[in-house]
Tab-separated table of C-alpha atoms in Angstrom:
chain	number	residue	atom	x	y	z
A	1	UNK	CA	-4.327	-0.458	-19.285
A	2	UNK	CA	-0.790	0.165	-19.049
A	3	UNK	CA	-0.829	2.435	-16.746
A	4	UNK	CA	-2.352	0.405	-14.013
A	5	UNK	CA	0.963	-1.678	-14.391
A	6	UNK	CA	3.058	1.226	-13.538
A	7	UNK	CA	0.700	2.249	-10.877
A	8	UNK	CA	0.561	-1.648	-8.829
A	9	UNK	CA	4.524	-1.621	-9.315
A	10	UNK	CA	5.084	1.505	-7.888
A	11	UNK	CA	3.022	0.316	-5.091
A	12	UNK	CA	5.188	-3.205	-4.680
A	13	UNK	CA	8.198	-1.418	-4.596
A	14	UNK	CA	7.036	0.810	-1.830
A	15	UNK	CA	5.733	-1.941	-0.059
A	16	UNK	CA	9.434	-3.399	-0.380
A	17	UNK	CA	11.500	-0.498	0.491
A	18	UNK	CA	8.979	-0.333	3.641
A	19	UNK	CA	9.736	-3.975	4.486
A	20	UNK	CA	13.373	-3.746	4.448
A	21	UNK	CA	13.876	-0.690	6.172
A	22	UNK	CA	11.539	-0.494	8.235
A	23	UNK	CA	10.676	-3.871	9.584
A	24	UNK	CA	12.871	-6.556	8.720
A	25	UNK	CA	16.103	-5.106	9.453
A	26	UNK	CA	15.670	-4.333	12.639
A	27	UNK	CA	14.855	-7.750	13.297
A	28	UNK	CA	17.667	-9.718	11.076
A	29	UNK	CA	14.688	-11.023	8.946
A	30	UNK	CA	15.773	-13.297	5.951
A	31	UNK	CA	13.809	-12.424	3.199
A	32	UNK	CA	13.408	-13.858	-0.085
A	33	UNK	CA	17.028	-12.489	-2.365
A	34	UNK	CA	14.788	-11.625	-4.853
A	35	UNK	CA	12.313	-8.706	-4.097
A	36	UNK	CA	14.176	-6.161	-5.379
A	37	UNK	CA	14.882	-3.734	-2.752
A	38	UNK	CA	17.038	-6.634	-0.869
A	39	UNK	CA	19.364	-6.765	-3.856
A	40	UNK	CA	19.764	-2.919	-4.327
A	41	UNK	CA	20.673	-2.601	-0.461
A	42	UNK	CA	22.805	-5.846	-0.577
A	43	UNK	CA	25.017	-4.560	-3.992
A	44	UNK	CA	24.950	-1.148	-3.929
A	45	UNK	CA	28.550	-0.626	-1.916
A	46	UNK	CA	29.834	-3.541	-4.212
A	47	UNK	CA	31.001	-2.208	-7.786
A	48	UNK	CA	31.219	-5.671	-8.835
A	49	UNK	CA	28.029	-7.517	-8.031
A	50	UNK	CA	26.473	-4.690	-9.380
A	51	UNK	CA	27.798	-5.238	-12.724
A	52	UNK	CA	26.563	-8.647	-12.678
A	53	UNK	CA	23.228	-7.699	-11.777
A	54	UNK	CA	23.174	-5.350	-14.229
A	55	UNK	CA	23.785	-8.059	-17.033
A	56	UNK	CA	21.525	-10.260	-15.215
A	57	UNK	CA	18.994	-7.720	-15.433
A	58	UNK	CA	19.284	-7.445	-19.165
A	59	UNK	CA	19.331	-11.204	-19.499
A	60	UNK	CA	15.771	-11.075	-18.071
A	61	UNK	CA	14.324	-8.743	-20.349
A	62	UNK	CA	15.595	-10.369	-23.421
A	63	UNK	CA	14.181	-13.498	-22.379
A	64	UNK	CA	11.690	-12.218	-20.920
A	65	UNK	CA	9.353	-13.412	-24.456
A	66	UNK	CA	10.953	-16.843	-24.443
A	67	UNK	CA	10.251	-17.002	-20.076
A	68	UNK	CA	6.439	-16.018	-21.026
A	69	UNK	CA	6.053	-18.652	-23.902
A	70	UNK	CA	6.637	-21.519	-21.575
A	71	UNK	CA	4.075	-19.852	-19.808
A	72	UNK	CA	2.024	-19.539	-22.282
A	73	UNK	CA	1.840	-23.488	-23.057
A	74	UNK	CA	1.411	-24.362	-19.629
A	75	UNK	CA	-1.593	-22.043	-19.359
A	76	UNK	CA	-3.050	-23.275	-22.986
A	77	UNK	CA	-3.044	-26.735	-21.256
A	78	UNK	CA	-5.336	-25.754	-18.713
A	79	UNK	CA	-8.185	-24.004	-20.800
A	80	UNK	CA	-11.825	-24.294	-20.491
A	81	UNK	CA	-13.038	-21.958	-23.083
A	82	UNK	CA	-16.760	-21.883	-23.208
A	83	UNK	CA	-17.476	-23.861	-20.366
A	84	UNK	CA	-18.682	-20.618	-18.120
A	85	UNK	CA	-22.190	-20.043	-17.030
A	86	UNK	CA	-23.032	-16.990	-15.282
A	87	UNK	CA	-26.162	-16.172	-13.628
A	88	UNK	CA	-27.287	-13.096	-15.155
A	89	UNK	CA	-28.292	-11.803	-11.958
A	90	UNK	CA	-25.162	-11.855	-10.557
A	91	UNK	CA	-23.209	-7.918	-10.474
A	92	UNK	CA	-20.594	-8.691	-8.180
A	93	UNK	CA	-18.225	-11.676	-7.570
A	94	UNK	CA	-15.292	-12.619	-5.268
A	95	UNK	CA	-12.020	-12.395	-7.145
A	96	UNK	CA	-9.877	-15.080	-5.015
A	97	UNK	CA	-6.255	-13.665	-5.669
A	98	UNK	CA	-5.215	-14.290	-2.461
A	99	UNK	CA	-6.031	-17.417	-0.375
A	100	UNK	CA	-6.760	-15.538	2.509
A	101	UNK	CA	-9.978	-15.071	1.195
A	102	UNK	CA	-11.291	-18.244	2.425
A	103	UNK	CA	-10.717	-17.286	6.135
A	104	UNK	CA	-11.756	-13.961	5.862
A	105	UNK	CA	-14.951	-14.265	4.030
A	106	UNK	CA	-16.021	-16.421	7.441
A	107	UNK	CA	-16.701	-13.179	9.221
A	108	UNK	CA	-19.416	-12.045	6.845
A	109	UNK	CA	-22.978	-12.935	7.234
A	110	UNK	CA	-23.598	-15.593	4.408
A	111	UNK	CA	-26.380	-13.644	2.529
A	112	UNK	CA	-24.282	-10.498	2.074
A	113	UNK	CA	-21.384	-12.593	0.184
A	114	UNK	CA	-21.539	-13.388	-3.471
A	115	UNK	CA	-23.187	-16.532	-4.630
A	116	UNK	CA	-19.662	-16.756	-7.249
A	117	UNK	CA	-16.436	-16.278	-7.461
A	118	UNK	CA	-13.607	-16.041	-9.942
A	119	UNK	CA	-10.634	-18.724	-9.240
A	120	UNK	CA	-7.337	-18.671	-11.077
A	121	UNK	CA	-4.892	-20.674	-11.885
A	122	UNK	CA	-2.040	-19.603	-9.726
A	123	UNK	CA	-3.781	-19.695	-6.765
A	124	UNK	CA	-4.993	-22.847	-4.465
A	125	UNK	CA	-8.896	-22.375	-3.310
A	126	UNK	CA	-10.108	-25.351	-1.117
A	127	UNK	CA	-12.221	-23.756	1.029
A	128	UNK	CA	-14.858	-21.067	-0.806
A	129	UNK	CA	-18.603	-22.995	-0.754
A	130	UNK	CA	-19.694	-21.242	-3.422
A	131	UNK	CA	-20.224	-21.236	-6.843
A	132	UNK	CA	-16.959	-21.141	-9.076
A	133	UNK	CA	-16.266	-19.502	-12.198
A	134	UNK	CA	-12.751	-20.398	-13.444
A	135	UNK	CA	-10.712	-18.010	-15.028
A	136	UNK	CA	-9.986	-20.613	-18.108
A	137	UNK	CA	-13.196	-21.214	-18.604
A	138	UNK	CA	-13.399	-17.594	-19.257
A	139	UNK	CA	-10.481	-16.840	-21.583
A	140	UNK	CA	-9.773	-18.330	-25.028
A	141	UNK	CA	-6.524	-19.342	-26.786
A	142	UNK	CA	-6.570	-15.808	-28.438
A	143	UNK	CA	-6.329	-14.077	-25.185
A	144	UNK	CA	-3.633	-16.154	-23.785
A	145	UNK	CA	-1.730	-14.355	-27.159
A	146	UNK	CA	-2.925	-11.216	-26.298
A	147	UNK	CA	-1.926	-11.594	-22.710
A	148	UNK	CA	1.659	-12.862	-23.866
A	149	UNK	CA	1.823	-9.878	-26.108
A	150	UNK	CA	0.854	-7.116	-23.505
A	151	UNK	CA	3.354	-8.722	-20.748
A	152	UNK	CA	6.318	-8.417	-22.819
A	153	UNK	CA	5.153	-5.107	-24.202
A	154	UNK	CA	4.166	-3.837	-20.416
A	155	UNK	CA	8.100	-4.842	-19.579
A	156	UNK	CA	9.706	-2.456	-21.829
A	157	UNK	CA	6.867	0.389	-20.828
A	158	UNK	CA	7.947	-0.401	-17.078
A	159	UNK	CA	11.239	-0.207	-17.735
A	160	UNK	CA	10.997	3.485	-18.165
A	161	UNK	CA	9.886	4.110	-15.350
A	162	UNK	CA	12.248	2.066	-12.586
A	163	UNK	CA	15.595	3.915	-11.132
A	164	UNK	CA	16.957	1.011	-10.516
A	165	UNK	CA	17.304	-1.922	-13.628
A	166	UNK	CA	16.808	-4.456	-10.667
A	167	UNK	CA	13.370	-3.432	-10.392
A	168	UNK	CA	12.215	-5.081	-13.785
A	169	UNK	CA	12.150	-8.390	-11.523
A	170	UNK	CA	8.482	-7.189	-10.427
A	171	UNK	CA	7.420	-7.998	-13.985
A	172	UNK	CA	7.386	-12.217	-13.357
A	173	UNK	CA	3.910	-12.238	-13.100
A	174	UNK	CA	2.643	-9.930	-15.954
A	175	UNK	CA	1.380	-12.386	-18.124
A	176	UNK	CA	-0.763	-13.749	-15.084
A	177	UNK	CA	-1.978	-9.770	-14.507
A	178	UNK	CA	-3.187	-9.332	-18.166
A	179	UNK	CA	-4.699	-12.564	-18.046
A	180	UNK	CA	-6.908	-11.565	-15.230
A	181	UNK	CA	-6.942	-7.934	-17.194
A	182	UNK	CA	-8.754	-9.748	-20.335
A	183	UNK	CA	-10.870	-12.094	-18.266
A	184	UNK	CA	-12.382	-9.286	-16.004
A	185	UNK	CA	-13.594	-7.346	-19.298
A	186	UNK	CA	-14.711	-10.002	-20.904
A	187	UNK	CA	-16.732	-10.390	-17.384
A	188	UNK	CA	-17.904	-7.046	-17.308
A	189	UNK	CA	-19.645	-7.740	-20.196
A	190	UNK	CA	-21.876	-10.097	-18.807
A	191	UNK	CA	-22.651	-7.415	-15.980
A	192	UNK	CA	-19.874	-8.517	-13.258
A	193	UNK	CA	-18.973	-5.063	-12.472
A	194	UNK	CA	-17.615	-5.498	-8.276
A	195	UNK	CA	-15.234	-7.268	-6.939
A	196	UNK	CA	-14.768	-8.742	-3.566
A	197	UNK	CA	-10.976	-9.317	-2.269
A	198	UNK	CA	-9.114	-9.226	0.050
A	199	UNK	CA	-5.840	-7.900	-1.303
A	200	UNK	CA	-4.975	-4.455	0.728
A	201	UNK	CA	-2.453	-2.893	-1.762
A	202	UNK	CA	-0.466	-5.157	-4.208
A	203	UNK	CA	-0.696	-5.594	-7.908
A	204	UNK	CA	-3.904	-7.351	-7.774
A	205	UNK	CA	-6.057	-4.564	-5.876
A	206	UNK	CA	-4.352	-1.930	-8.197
A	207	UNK	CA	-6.201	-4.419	-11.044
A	208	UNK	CA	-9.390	-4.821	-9.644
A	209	UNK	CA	-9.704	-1.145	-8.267
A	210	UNK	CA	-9.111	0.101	-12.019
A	211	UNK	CA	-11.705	-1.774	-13.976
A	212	UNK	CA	-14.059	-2.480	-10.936
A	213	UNK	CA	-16.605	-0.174	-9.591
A	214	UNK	CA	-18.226	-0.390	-5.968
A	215	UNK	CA	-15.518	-3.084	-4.800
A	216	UNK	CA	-15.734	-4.802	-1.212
A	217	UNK	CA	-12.096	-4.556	0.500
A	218	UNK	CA	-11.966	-7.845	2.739
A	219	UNK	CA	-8.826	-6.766	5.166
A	220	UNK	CA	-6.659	-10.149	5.651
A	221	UNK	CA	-3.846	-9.188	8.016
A	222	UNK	CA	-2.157	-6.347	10.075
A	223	UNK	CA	-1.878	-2.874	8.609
A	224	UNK	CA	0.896	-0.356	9.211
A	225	UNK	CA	0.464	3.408	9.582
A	226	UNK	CA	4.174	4.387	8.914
A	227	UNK	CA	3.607	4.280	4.731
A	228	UNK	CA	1.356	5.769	2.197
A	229	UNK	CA	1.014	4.496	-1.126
A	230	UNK	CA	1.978	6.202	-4.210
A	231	UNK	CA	-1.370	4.837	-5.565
A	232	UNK	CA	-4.094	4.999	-3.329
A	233	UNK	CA	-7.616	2.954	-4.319
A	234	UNK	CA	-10.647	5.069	-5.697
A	235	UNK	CA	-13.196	2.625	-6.406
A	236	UNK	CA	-14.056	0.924	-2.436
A	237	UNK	CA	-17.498	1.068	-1.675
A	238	UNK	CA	-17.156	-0.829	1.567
A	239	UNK	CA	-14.514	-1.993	3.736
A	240	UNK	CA	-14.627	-5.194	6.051
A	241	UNK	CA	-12.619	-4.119	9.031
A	242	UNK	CA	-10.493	-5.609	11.835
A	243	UNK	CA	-10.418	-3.101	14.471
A	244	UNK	CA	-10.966	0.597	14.504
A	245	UNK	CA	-7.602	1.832	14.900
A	246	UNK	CA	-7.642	-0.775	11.130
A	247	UNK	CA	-10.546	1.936	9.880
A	248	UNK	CA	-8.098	4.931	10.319
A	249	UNK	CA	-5.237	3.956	8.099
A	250	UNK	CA	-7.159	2.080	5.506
A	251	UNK	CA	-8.520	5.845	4.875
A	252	UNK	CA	-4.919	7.105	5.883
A	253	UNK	CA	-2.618	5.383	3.491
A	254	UNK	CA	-4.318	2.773	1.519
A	255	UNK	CA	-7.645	4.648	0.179
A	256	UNK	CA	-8.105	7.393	-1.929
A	257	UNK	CA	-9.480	10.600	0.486
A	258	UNK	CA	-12.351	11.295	-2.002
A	259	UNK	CA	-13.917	7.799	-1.582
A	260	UNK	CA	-16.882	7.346	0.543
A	261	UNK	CA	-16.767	3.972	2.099
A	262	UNK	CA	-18.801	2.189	4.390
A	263	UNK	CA	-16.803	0.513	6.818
A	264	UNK	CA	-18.098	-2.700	8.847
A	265	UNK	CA	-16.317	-4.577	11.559
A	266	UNK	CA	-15.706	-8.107	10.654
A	267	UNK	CA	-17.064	-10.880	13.423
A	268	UNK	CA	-14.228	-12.641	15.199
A	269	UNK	CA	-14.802	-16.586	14.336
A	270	UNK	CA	-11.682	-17.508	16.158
A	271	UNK	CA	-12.271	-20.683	18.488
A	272	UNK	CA	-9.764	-20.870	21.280
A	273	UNK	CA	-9.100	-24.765	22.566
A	274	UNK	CA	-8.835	-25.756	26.507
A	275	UNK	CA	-5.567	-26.933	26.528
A	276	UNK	CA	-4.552	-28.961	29.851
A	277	UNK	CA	-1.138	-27.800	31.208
A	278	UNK	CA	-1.521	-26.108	34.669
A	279	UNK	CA	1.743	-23.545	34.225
A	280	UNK	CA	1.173	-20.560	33.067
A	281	UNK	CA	1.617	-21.169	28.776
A	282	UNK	CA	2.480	-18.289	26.108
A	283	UNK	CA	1.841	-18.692	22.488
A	284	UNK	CA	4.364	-17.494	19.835
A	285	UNK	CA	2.829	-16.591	16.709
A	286	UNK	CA	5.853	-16.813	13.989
A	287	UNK	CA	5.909	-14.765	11.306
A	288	UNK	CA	7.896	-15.405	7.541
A	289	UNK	CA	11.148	-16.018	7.858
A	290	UNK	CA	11.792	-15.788	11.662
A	291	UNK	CA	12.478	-18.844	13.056
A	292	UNK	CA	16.061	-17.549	14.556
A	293	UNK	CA	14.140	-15.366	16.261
A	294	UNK	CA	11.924	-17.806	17.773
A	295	UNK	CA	14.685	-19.697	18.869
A	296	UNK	CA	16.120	-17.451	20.971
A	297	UNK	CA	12.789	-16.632	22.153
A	298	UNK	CA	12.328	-20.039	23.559
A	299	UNK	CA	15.451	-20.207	24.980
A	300	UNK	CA	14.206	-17.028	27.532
A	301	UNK	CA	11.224	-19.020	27.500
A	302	UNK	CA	12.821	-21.956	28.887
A	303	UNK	CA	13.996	-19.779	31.830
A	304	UNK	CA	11.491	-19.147	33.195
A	305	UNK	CA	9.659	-22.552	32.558
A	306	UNK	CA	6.491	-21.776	30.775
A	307	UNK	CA	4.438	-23.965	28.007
A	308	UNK	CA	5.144	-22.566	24.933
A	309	UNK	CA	3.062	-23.138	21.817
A	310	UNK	CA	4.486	-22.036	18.477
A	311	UNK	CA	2.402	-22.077	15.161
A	312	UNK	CA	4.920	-21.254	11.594
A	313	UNK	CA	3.089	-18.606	8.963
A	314	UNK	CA	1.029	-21.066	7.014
A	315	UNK	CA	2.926	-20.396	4.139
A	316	UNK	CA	5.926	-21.809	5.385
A	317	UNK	CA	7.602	-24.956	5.473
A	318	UNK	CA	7.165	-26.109	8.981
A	319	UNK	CA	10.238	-28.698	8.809
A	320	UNK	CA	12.881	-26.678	10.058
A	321	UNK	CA	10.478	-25.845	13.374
A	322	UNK	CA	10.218	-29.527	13.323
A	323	UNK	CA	13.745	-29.870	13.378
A	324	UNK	CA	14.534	-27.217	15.792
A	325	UNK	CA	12.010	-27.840	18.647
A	326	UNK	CA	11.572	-31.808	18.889
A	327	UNK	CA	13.658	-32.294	21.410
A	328	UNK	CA	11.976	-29.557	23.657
A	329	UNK	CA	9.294	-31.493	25.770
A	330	UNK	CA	7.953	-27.749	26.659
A	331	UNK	CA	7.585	-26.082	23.165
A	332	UNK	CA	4.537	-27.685	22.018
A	333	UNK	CA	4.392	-27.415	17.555
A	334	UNK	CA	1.434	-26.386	15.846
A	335	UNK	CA	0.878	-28.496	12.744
A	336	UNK	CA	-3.199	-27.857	12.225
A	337	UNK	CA	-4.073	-24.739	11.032
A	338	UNK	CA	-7.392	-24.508	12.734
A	339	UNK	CA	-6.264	-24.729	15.984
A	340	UNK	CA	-5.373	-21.846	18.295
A	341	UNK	CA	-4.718	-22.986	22.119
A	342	UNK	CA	-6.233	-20.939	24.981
A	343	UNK	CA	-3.063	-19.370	27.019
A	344	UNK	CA	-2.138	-17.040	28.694
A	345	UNK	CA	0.075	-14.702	26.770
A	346	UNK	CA	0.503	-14.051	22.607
A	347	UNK	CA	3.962	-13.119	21.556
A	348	UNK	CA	3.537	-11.932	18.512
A	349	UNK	CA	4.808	-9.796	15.275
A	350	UNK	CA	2.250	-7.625	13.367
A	351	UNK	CA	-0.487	-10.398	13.006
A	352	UNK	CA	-4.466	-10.385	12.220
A	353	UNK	CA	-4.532	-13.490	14.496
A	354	UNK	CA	-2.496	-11.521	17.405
A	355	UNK	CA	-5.477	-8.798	16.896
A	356	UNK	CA	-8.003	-11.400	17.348
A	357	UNK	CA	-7.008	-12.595	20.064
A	358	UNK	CA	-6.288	-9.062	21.858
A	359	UNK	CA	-10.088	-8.756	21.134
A	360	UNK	CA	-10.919	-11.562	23.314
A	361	UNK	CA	-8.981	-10.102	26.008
A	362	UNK	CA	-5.687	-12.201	25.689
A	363	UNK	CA	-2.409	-9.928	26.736
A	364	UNK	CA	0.120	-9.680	24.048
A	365	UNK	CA	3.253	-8.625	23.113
A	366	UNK	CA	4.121	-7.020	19.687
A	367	UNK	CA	7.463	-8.286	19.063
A	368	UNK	CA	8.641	-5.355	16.304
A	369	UNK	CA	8.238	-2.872	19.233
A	370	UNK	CA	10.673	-4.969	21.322
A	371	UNK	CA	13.809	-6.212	22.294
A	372	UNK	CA	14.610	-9.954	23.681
A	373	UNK	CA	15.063	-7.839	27.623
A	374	UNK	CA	11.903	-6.088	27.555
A	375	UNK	CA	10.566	-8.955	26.675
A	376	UNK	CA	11.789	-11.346	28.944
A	377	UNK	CA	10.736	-8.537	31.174
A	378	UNK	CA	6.892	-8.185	30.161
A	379	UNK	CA	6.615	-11.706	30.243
A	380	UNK	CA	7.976	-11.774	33.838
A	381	UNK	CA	5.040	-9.393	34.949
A	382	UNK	CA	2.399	-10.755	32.785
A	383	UNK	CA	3.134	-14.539	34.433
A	384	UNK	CA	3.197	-12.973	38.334
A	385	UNK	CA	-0.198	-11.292	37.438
């Protein structure tokens, strides 16, 4: 049990250091001050910070109990214990820790997918039409205890194994991870023994790939080939796919070399809209975090006097786009989620919705392999085409 904590951290910190070093930084990303390899490279040259980070550090695993009993009431006031019905039938399920599952899941033919699926309590579903099995209807107020008393435990195991004390910060959601832990056996029980999902590599894959057997991968987004994973999953069966070159670093970096999968291309649902302006128009696809970037972006943009369409990550707050672009009668804003205007040319970072549209022929341009001149530049001979 324990050791599939130390195995999904070792994988989020190698998913960090790959985000700072190779990624972000080159593009003057802001990312969150918390994920742990951004405070080791921002207080490691400063003797002084990093004595305050040190106590801070400590602070967090001595309160670490009291943090997890606040927890622990606000997940006792959501329980449903007993109120679970499972069709006997049923051997697999969709585990929705990730919200991303309700787009994916549209590129599977409906009688392949699970008739259920698993939703908890720190995650918003909306969109899954199928049956739903909630996690608190599943656990009782004795496994809420034993969940509090395996997180704090599982901190001090951790511990041991971090070279740097900053690291313990990937510990905030180990009560949630034992809760699913307990809830998943307790499921296994009643013969739910696969899991759908569509996490690649976090903490929640290492979970399900350790108690499930014959698990569906759903992939969600763009995968890079310049990591490996210190853990690598054992237990796929079959693999929902993007694009081939997709196929050759799932079994590259992200799954175990021994595993046998059967790998199927997902359909592309994506429905472009007619949009009206006559000019040649470019769509920016805007990843976490980057909206300097896209501002200088449109400024080139402006140049040259195309219609620009910009859509924020989902998951961001889409008031400071607001804020930044109102004035500019030719950068259109993106507010619906559903909607992808028909143009010309994507400008785009590592995206699944970049991909899609490369698949229906669109031209694009992967921002991480650029700079703003060769941009400008493609964009120059992309628009005279």
């Amino acid at each position: 049990m324990y050791q599939s904590i130390i195995n999904a951290l070792k994988n989020e910190k190698a998913i960090d250091a790959f985000d700072m070093l190779n990624i972000h930084k080159k593009r003057n990303f802001k990312l969150p001050v918390l994920r742990p390899i951004i405070v080791i490279q921002k207080i490691k040259s400063n003797l002084i910070l990093k004595s305050i980070l040190y106590v801070l550090t400590l602070c967090w695993i001595v309160l670490y109990p009291l943090l997890m009993v606040f927890k622990l009431v606000k997940y006792i006031k959501k329980l449903n214990y007993g109120s679970c019905n499972i069709d006997k039938n049923s051997s697999s399920m969709i585990i929705a820790t990730s919200a991303r599952i309700e787009t994916v899941i549209d590129g599977i033919d409906k009688e392949l997918i699970p008739s259920i699926y698993l939703e908890v309590p720190w995650i918003n579903i909306n969109k899954l039409n199928l049956i739903k099995i909630d996690l608190m209807s599943v656990l009782s107020f004795y496994d809420l205890l034993k969940a509090l008393a395996y997180s704090i435990k599982g901190v001090f195991i951790s511990v041991k194994d971090m070279k740097h004390p900053v690291e313990v910060l990937q510990t905030y959601v180990l009560f949630e991870y034992f809760m699913l832990y307990i809830g998943l056996k307790k499921l296994k029980k009643e013969n739910i023994t696969s899991y759908w999902y569509s996490n690649h590599y976090d903490r929640w894959s290492v979970l399900l790939d350790c108690i499930g057997k014959n698990n569906v991968l759903l992939q969600h987004g763009f995968v890079n080939d310049r990591f490996e994973l210190p853990y690598k999953l054992k237990n796929i069966k079959t693999l929902y796919y993007i694009n081939e070159q997709s196929i050759n670093i799932f079994k590259k970096n992200i799954i175990n070399k021994n595993s046998n999968i059967n790998a199927i291309q997902l359909k592309n649902t994506l429905e472009l809209k007619t949009i009206e302006n006559k000019n040649k128009s470019i769509f920016i696809i805007s990843r976490p975090a980057q909206l300097e970037l896209d501002i200088e972006l449109i400024k080139i943009l402006n140049e040259l006097g195309i219609i620009i369409y910009i859509k924020p990550h989902p998951l961001f707050d889409k008031d400071p786009y607001k804020k930044a672009f109102s004035s500019n009668n030719k950068c259109i804003l993106i507010e619906d989620n559903t909607y992808y205007p028909d143009v010309d040319i994507i400008l785009s970072g590592y995206s699944t919705l970049a991909i899609e549209y490369e698949l229906l022929g669109k031209k694009i341009i992967w921002i991480p392999k650029e700079n703003l001149k060769s941009i400008k530049l493609k964009i120059i001979k992309y628009i005279g085409e």
